[in-house]
C-alpha positions as a Python dict, from the first residue, in 0.01 Angstrom:
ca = {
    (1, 'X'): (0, 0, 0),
    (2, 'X'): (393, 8, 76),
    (3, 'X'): (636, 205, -99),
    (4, 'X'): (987, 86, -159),
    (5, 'X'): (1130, 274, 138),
    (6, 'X'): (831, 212, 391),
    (7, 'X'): (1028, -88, 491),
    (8, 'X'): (1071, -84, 934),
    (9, 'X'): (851, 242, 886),
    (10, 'X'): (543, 291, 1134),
    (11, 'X'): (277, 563, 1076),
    (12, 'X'): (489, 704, 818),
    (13, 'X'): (778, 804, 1069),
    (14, 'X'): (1131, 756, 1012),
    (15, 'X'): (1323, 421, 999),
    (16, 'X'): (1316, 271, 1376),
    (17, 'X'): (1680, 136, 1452),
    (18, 'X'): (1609, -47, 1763),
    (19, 'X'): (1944, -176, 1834),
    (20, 'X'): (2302, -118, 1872),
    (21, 'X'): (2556, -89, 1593),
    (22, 'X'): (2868, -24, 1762),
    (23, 'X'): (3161, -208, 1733),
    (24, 'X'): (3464, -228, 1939),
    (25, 'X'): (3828, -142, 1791),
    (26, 'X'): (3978, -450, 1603),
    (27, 'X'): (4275, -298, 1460),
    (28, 'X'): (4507, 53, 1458),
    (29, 'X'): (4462, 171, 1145),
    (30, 'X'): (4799, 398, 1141),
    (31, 'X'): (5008, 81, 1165),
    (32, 'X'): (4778, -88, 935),
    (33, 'X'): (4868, 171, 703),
    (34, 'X'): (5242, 151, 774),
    (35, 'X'): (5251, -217, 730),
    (36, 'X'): (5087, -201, 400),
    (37, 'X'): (5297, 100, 230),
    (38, 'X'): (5614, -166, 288),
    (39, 'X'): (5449, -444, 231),
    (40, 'X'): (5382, -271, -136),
    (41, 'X'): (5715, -210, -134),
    (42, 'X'): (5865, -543, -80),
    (43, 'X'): (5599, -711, -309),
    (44, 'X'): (5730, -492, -583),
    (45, 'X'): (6071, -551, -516),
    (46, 'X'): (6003, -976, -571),
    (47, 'X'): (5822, -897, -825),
    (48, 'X'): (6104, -818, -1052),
    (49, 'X'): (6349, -1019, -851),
    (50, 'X'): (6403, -1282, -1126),
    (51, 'X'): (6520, -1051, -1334),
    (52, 'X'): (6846, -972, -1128),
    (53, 'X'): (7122, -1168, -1313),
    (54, 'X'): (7404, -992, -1073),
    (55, 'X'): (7429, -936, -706),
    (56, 'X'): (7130, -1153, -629),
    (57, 'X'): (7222, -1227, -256),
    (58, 'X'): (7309, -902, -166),
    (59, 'X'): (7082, -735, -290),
    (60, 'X'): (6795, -911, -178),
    (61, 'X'): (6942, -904, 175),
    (62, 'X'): (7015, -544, 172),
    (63, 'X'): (6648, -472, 53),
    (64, 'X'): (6523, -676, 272),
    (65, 'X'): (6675, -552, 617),
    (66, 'X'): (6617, -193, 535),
    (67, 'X'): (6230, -248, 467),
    (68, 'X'): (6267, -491, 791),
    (69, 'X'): (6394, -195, 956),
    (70, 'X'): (6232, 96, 863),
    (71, 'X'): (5857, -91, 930),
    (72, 'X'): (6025, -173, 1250),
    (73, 'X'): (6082, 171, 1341),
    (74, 'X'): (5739, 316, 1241),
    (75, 'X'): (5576, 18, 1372),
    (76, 'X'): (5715, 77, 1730),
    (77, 'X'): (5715, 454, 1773),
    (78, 'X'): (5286, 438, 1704),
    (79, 'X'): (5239, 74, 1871),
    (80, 'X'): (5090, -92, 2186),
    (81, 'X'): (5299, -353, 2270),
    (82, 'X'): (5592, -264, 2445),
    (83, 'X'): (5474, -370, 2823),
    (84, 'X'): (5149, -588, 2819),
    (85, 'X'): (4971, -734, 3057),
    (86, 'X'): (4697, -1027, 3050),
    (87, 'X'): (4406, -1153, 3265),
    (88, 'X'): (4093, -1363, 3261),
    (89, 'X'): (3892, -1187, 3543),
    (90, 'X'): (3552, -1205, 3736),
    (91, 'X'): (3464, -860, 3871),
    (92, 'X'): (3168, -636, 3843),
    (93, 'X'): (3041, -403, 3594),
    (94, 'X'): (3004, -133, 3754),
    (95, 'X'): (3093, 2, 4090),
    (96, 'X'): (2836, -101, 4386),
    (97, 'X'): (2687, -372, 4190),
    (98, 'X'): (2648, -757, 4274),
    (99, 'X'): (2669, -795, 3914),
    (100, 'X'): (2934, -1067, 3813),
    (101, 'X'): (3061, -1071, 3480),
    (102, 'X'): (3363, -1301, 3318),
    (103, 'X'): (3617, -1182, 3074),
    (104, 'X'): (3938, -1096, 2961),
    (105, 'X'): (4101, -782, 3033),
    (106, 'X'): (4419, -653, 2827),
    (107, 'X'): (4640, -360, 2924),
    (108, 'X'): (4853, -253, 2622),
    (109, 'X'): (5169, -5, 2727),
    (110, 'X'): (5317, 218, 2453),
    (111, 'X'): (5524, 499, 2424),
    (112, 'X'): (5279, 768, 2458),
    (113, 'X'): (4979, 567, 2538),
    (114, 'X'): (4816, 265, 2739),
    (115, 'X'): (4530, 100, 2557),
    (116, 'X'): (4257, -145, 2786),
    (117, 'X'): (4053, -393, 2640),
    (118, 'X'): (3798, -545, 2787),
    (119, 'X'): (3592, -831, 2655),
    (120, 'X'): (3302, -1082, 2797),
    (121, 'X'): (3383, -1435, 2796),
    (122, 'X'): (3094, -1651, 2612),
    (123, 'X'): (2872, -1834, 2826),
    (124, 'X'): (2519, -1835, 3017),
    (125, 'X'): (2643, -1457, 3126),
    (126, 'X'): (2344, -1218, 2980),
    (127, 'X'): (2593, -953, 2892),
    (128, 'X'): (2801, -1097, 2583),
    (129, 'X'): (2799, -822, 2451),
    (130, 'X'): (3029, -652, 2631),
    (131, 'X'): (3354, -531, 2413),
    (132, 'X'): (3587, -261, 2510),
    (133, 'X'): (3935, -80, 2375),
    (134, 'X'): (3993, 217, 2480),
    (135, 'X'): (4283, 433, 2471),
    (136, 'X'): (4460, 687, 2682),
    (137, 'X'): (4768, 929, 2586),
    (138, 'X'): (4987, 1083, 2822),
    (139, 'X'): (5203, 1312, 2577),
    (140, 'X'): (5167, 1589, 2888),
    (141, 'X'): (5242, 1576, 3255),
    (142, 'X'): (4828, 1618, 3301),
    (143, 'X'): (4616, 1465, 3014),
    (144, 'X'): (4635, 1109, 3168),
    (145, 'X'): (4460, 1251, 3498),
    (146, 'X'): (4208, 1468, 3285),
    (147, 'X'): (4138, 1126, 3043),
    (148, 'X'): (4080, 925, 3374),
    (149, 'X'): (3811, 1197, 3474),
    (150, 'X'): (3658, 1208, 3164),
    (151, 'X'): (3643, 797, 3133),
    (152, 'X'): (3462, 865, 3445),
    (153, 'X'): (3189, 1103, 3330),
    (154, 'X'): (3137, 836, 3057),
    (155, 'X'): (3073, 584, 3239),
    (156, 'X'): (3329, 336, 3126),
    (157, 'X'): (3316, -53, 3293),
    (158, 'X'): (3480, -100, 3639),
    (159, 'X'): (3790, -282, 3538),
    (160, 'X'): (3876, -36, 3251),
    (161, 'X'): (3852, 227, 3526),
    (162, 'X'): (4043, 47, 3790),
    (163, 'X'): (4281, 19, 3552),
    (164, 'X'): (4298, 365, 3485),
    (165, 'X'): (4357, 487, 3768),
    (166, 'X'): (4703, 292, 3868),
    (167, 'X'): (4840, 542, 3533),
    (168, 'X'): (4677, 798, 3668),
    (169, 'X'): (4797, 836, 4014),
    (170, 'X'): (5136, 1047, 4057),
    (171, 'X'): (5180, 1111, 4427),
    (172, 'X'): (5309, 888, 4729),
    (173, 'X'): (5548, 670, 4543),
    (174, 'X'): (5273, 568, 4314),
    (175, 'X'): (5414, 789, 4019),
    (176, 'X'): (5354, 443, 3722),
    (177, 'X'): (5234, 680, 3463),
    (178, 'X'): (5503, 917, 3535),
    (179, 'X'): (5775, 636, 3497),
    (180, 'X'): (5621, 484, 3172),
    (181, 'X'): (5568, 824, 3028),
    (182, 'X'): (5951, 873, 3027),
    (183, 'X'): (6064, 539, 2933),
    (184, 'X'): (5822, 714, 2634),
    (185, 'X'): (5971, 979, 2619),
    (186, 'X'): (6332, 841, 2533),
    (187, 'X'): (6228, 561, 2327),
    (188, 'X'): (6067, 762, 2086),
    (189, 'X'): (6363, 1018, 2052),
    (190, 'X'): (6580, 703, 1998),
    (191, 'X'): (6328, 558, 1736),
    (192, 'X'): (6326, 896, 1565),
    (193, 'X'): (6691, 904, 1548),
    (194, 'X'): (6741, 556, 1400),
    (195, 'X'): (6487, 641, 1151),
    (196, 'X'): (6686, 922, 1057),
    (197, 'X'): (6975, 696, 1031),
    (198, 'X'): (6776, 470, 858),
    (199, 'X'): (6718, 724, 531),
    (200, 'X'): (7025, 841, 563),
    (201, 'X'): (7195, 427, 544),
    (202, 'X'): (6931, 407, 241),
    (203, 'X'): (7087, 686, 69),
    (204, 'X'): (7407, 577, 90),
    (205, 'X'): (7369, 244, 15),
    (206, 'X'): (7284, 378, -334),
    (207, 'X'): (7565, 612, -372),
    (208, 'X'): (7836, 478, -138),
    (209, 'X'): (7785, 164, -7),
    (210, 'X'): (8061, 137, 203),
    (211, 'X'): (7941, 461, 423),
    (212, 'X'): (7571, 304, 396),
    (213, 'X'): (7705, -26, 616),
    (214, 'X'): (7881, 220, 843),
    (215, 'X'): (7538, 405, 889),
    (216, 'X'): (7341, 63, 897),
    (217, 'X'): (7624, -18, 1187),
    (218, 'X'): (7490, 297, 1374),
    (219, 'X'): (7127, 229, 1336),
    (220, 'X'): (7148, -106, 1482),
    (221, 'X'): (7336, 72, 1786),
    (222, 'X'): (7040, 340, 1783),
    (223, 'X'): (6760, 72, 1769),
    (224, 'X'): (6956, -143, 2057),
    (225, 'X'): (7001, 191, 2218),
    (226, 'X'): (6649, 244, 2222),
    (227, 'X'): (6548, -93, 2436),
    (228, 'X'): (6818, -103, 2693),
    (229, 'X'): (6724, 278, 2789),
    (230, 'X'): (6371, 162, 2783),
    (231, 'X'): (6445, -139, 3006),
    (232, 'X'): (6620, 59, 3277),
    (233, 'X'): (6370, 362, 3269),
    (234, 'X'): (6101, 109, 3378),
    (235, 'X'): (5917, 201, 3711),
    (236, 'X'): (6168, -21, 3964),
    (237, 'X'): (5900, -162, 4168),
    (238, 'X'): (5675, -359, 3873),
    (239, 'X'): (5365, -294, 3818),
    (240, 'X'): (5080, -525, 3941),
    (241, 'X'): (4725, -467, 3949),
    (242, 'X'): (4459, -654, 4172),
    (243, 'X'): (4102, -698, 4066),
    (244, 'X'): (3898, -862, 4309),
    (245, 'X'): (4092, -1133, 4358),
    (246, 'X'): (4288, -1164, 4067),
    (247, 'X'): (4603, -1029, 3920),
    (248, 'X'): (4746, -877, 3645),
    (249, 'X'): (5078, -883, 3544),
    (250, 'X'): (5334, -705, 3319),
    (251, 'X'): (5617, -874, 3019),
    (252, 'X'): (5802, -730, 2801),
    (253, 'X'): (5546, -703, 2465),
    (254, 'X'): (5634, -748, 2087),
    (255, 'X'): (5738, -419, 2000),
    (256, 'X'): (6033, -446, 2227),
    (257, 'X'): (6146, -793, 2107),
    (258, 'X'): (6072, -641, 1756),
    (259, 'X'): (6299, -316, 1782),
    (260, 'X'): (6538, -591, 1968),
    (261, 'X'): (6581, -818, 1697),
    (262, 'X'): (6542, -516, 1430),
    (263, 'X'): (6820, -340, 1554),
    (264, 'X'): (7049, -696, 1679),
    (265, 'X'): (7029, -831, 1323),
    (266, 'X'): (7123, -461, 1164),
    (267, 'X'): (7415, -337, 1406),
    (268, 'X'): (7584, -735, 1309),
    (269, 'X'): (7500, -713, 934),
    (270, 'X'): (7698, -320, 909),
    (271, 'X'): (7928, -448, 1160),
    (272, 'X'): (8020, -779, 884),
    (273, 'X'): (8006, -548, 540),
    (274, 'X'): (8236, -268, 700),
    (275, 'X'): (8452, -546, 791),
    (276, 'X'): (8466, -685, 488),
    (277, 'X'): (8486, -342, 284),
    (278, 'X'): (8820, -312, 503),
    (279, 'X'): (8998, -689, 419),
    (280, 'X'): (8853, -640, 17),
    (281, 'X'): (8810, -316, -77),
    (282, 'X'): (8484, -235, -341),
    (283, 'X'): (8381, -582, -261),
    (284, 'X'): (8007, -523, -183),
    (285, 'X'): (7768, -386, -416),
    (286, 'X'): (7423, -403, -530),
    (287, 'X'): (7224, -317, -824),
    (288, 'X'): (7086, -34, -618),
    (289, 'X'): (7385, 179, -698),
    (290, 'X'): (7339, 473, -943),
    (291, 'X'): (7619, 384, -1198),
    (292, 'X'): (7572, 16, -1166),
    (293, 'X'): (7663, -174, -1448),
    (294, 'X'): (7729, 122, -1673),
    (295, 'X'): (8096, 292, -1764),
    (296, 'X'): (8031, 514, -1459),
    (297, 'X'): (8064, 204, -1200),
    (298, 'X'): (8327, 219, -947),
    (299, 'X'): (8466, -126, -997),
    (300, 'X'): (8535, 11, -1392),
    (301, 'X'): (8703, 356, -1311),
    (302, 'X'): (8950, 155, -1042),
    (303, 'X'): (9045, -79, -1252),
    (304, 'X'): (9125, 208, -1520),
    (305, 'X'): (9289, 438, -1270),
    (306, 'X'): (9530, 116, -1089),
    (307, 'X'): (9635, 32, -1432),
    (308, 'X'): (9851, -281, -1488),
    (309, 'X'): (10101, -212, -1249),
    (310, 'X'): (9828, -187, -995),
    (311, 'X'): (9553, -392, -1121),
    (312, 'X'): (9376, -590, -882),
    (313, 'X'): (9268, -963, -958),
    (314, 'X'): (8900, -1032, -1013),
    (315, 'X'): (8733, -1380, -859),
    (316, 'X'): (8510, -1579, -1041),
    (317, 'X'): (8229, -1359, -906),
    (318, 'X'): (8346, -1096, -1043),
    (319, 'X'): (8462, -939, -740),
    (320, 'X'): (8808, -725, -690),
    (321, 'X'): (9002, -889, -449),
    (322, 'X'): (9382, -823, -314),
    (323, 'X'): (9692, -1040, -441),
    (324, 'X'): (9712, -1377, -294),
    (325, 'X'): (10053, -1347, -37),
    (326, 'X'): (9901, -1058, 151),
    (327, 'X'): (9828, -1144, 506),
    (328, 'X'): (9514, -1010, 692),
    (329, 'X'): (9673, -805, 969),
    (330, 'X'): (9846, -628, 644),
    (331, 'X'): (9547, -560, 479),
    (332, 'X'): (9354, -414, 762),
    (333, 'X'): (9694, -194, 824),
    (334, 'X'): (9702, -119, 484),
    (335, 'X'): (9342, 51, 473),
    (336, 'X'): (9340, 218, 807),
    (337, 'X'): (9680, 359, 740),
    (338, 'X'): (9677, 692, 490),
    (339, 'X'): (10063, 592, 323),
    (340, 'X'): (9963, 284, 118),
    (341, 'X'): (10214, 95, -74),
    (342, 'X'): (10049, 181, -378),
    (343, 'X'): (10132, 537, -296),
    (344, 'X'): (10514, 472, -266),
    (345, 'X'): (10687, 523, -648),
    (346, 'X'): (11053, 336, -569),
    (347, 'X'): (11160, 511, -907),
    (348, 'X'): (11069, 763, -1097),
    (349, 'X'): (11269, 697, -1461),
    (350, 'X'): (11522, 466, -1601),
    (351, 'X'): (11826, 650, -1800),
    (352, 'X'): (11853, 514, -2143),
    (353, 'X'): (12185, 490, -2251),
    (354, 'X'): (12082, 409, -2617),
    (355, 'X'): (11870, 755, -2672),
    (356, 'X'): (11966, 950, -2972),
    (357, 'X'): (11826, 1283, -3049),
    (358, 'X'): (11791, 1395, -3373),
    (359, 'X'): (11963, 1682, -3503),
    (360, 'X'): (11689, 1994, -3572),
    (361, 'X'): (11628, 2169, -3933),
    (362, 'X'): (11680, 2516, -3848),
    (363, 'X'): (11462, 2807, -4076),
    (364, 'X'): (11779, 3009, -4133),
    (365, 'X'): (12017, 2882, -4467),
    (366, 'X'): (12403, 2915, -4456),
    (367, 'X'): (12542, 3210, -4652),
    (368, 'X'): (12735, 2984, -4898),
    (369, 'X'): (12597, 2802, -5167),
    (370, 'X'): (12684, 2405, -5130),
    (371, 'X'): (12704, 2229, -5462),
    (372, 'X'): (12657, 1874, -5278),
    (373, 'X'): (12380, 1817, -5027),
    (374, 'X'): (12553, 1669, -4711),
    (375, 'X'): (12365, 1373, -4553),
    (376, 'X'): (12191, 1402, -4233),
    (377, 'X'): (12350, 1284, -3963),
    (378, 'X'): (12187, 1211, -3549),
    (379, 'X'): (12346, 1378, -3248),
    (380, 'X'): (12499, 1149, -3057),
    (381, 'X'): (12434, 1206, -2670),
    (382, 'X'): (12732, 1194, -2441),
    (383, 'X'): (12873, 1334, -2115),
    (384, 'X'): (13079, 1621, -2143),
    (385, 'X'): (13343, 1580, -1891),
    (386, 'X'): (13424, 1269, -2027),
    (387, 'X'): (13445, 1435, -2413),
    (388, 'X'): (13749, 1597, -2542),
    (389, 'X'): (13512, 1810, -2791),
    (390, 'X'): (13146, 1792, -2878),
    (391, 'X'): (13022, 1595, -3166),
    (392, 'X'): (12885, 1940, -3333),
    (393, 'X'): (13254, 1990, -3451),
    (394, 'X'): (13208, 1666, -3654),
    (395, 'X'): (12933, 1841, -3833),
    (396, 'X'): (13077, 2163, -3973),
    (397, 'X'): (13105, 2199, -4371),
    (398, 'X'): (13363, 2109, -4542),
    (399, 'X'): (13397, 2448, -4707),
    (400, 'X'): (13394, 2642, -4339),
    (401, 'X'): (13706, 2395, -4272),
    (402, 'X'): (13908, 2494, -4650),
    (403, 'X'): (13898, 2891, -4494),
    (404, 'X'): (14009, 2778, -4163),
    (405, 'X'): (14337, 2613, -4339),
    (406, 'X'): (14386, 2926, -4568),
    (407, 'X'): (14347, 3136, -4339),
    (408, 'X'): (14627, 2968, -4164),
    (409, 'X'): (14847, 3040, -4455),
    (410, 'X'): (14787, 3401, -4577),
    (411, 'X'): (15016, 3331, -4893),
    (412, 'X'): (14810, 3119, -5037),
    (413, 'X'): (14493, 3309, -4971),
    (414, 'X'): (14709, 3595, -5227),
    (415, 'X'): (14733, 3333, -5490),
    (416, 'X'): (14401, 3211, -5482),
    (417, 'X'): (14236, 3577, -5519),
    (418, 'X'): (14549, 3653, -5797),
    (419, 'X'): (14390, 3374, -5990),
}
């Protein structure tokens, strides 16, 4: 009687597994994993698109491109398909064999290593299930040679050997794996750089955008950079590889039209914004911004700080743009020059000729006791040359003037203390 795990069991040995359950590589899984952190990303962000009531275009197109171009980077610096080759071959399995065999061979260039896939075509061919991708780095001057050797020991298929060997060879002129390793080399110190960029143009996108289109204008001239140094640093006699008969030739692959594009669409966008930043100042924004839409944002404090004087006009959009008769070379004057005319005060005050101070209440009293209040009168303001006296002499007390006229005749001073 059978158990429940006697199933394929003979003589009560193990489980017999009597054929093979390997499977060839169908996918990279660290750009797999890059593609699906932005994707995330990006799905989130339309996700609560329809909410946006301001700023809808540019925001979504700033979003947009810097996802774009931040997979972009990642994407490239860990991918296979910079220079790519193609060929549907008939060649043996292994060496010293009459054995025929059709398929497709693949030859996958990247920065810092060559990937070859081989793969049986299906027909009346007894081995279909042939199905090869195998990978070789080169991040030193040697482990490309010691990979060959080791493919070797393995035992790997003919054509993935032949291969092989045309990166491996670095003597006579025949130095292919040398040349591609340094086209590496400064590709993926350019792709490093943009991505620094990159965070950097994300940063300040939220906090100033008009610096973050400056630093999206230098990524794109990173990223562009990137595939003209990789073009020229390509070996100068292409590289072609025979197999019995046929041949196999090298194009450009998708991660250089990728970074192409990437960094073509990004150097033109910053290139655009900065521009326009310059002919209408604060005119870009997004919702990204950290006082956006609150009595923090930019637009707010300018308009407070201009005032009236200097108030800018507002379009329909809502946007601050400059007064209708200035001309365009003016404006772009006006912001790369540091003496603005907004800077320039043609007066400082206007003289009032109407002013009138009022006279003060001093905290001392006179020494004489006035029976009738006098009423208050204002200080007139005038110049002094042009016054024969000051208007304080109009103010004195009438009793302060009665001793100045007695005094001016002593003999009735005696008659008034007599009495």
């Amino acid at each position: 009687m059978k158990g429940w795990f006697d199933a394929f069991r003979y003589d009560g040995g193990p489980t017999l597994y009597s054929f093979n359950n390997r499977t060839a590589v169908t996918g990279d899984v660290t750009l797999i994993t890059f593609l699906i952190i932005f994707c995330t990303l990006y799905v989130a962000f339309l996700i609560i698109f329809p909410g946006i009531r301001k700023e809808r275009f540019t925001t979504f197109f700033t979003v947009t491109l810097s996802l774009f171009v931040g997979a972009t980077n990642l994407v490239s610096i860990f991918g296979s398909g910079w220079h790519v080759g193609n060929a549907s071959i008939i060649s043996s399995y292994r060496a010293f064999s009459k054995e025929k065999i059709d398929a497709n061979i693949g030859v996958y260039v990247g920065l810092q290593h060559v990937n070859i896939t081989l793969q049986a075509i299906s027909n009346e061919n007894t081995t279909t299930d042939i199905d090869y991708n195998e990978r070789f780095y080169w991040l030193t001057s040697d482990q490309m040679g010691n990979s060959f050797k080791e493919a070797l020991t393995r035992g790997l298929p003919y054509p993935i050997l032949t291969v092989a060997e045309y990166f491996s060879i670095g003597q006579e002129g025949l130095s292919w794996g040398g040349q591609y390793r340094a086209a590496g080399y400064f590709a993926v110190i350019m792709l490093w750089t943009s991505f620094a960029v990159w965070l950097l143009m994300n940063l300040m996108l939220i906090v100033v955008p008009r610096y973050g289109a400056v630093l999206m204008t230098a990524c794109g001239i990173c990223l562009l950079g990137t595939v003209c140094g990789y073009l020229v640093m390509l070996p100068e006699k292409p590289l072609t590889i025979h197999l019995e008969g046929q041949t196999l030739h090298f194009h450009l692959g998708w991660c250089f039209w990728l970074v192409f594009i990437a960094g073509f669409i990004c150097l033109l966008s910053g290139v655009i914004i900065t521009t326009v930043e310059i002919l209408f100042p604060h005119s870009f924004s997004t919702i990204l911004e950290v006082d956006y839409d609150t009595p923090y944002d930019r637009h707010i404090i300018i308009e407070d700080s201009h005032g009236k004087r200097f108030q800018k006009k507002r379009s329909s959009s809502g946007k601050l743009e400059e007064a209708s008769g200035v001309g365009l070379g003016t404006r772009i004057l006006r912001r790369l020059s540091s003496k603005t005319p907004d800077k320039i005060l043609e007066k400082q005050g206007v003289d009032n000729q109407g002013f009138e101070l009022e006279a003060t209440k001093p905290s001392w009293q006179y020494p004489f006791k006035q029976r009738h209040s006098l009423p208050e009168k204002k200080l007139t303001r005038t110049i002094s040359q042009d016054s024969v006296s000051t208007s304080v002499s109009k103010d004195v007390p009438t009793i302060h003037k009665e001793f100045s006229r007695l005094r001016s005749q002593p003999n009735k001073i005696h008659e008034v203390s007599m009495w």
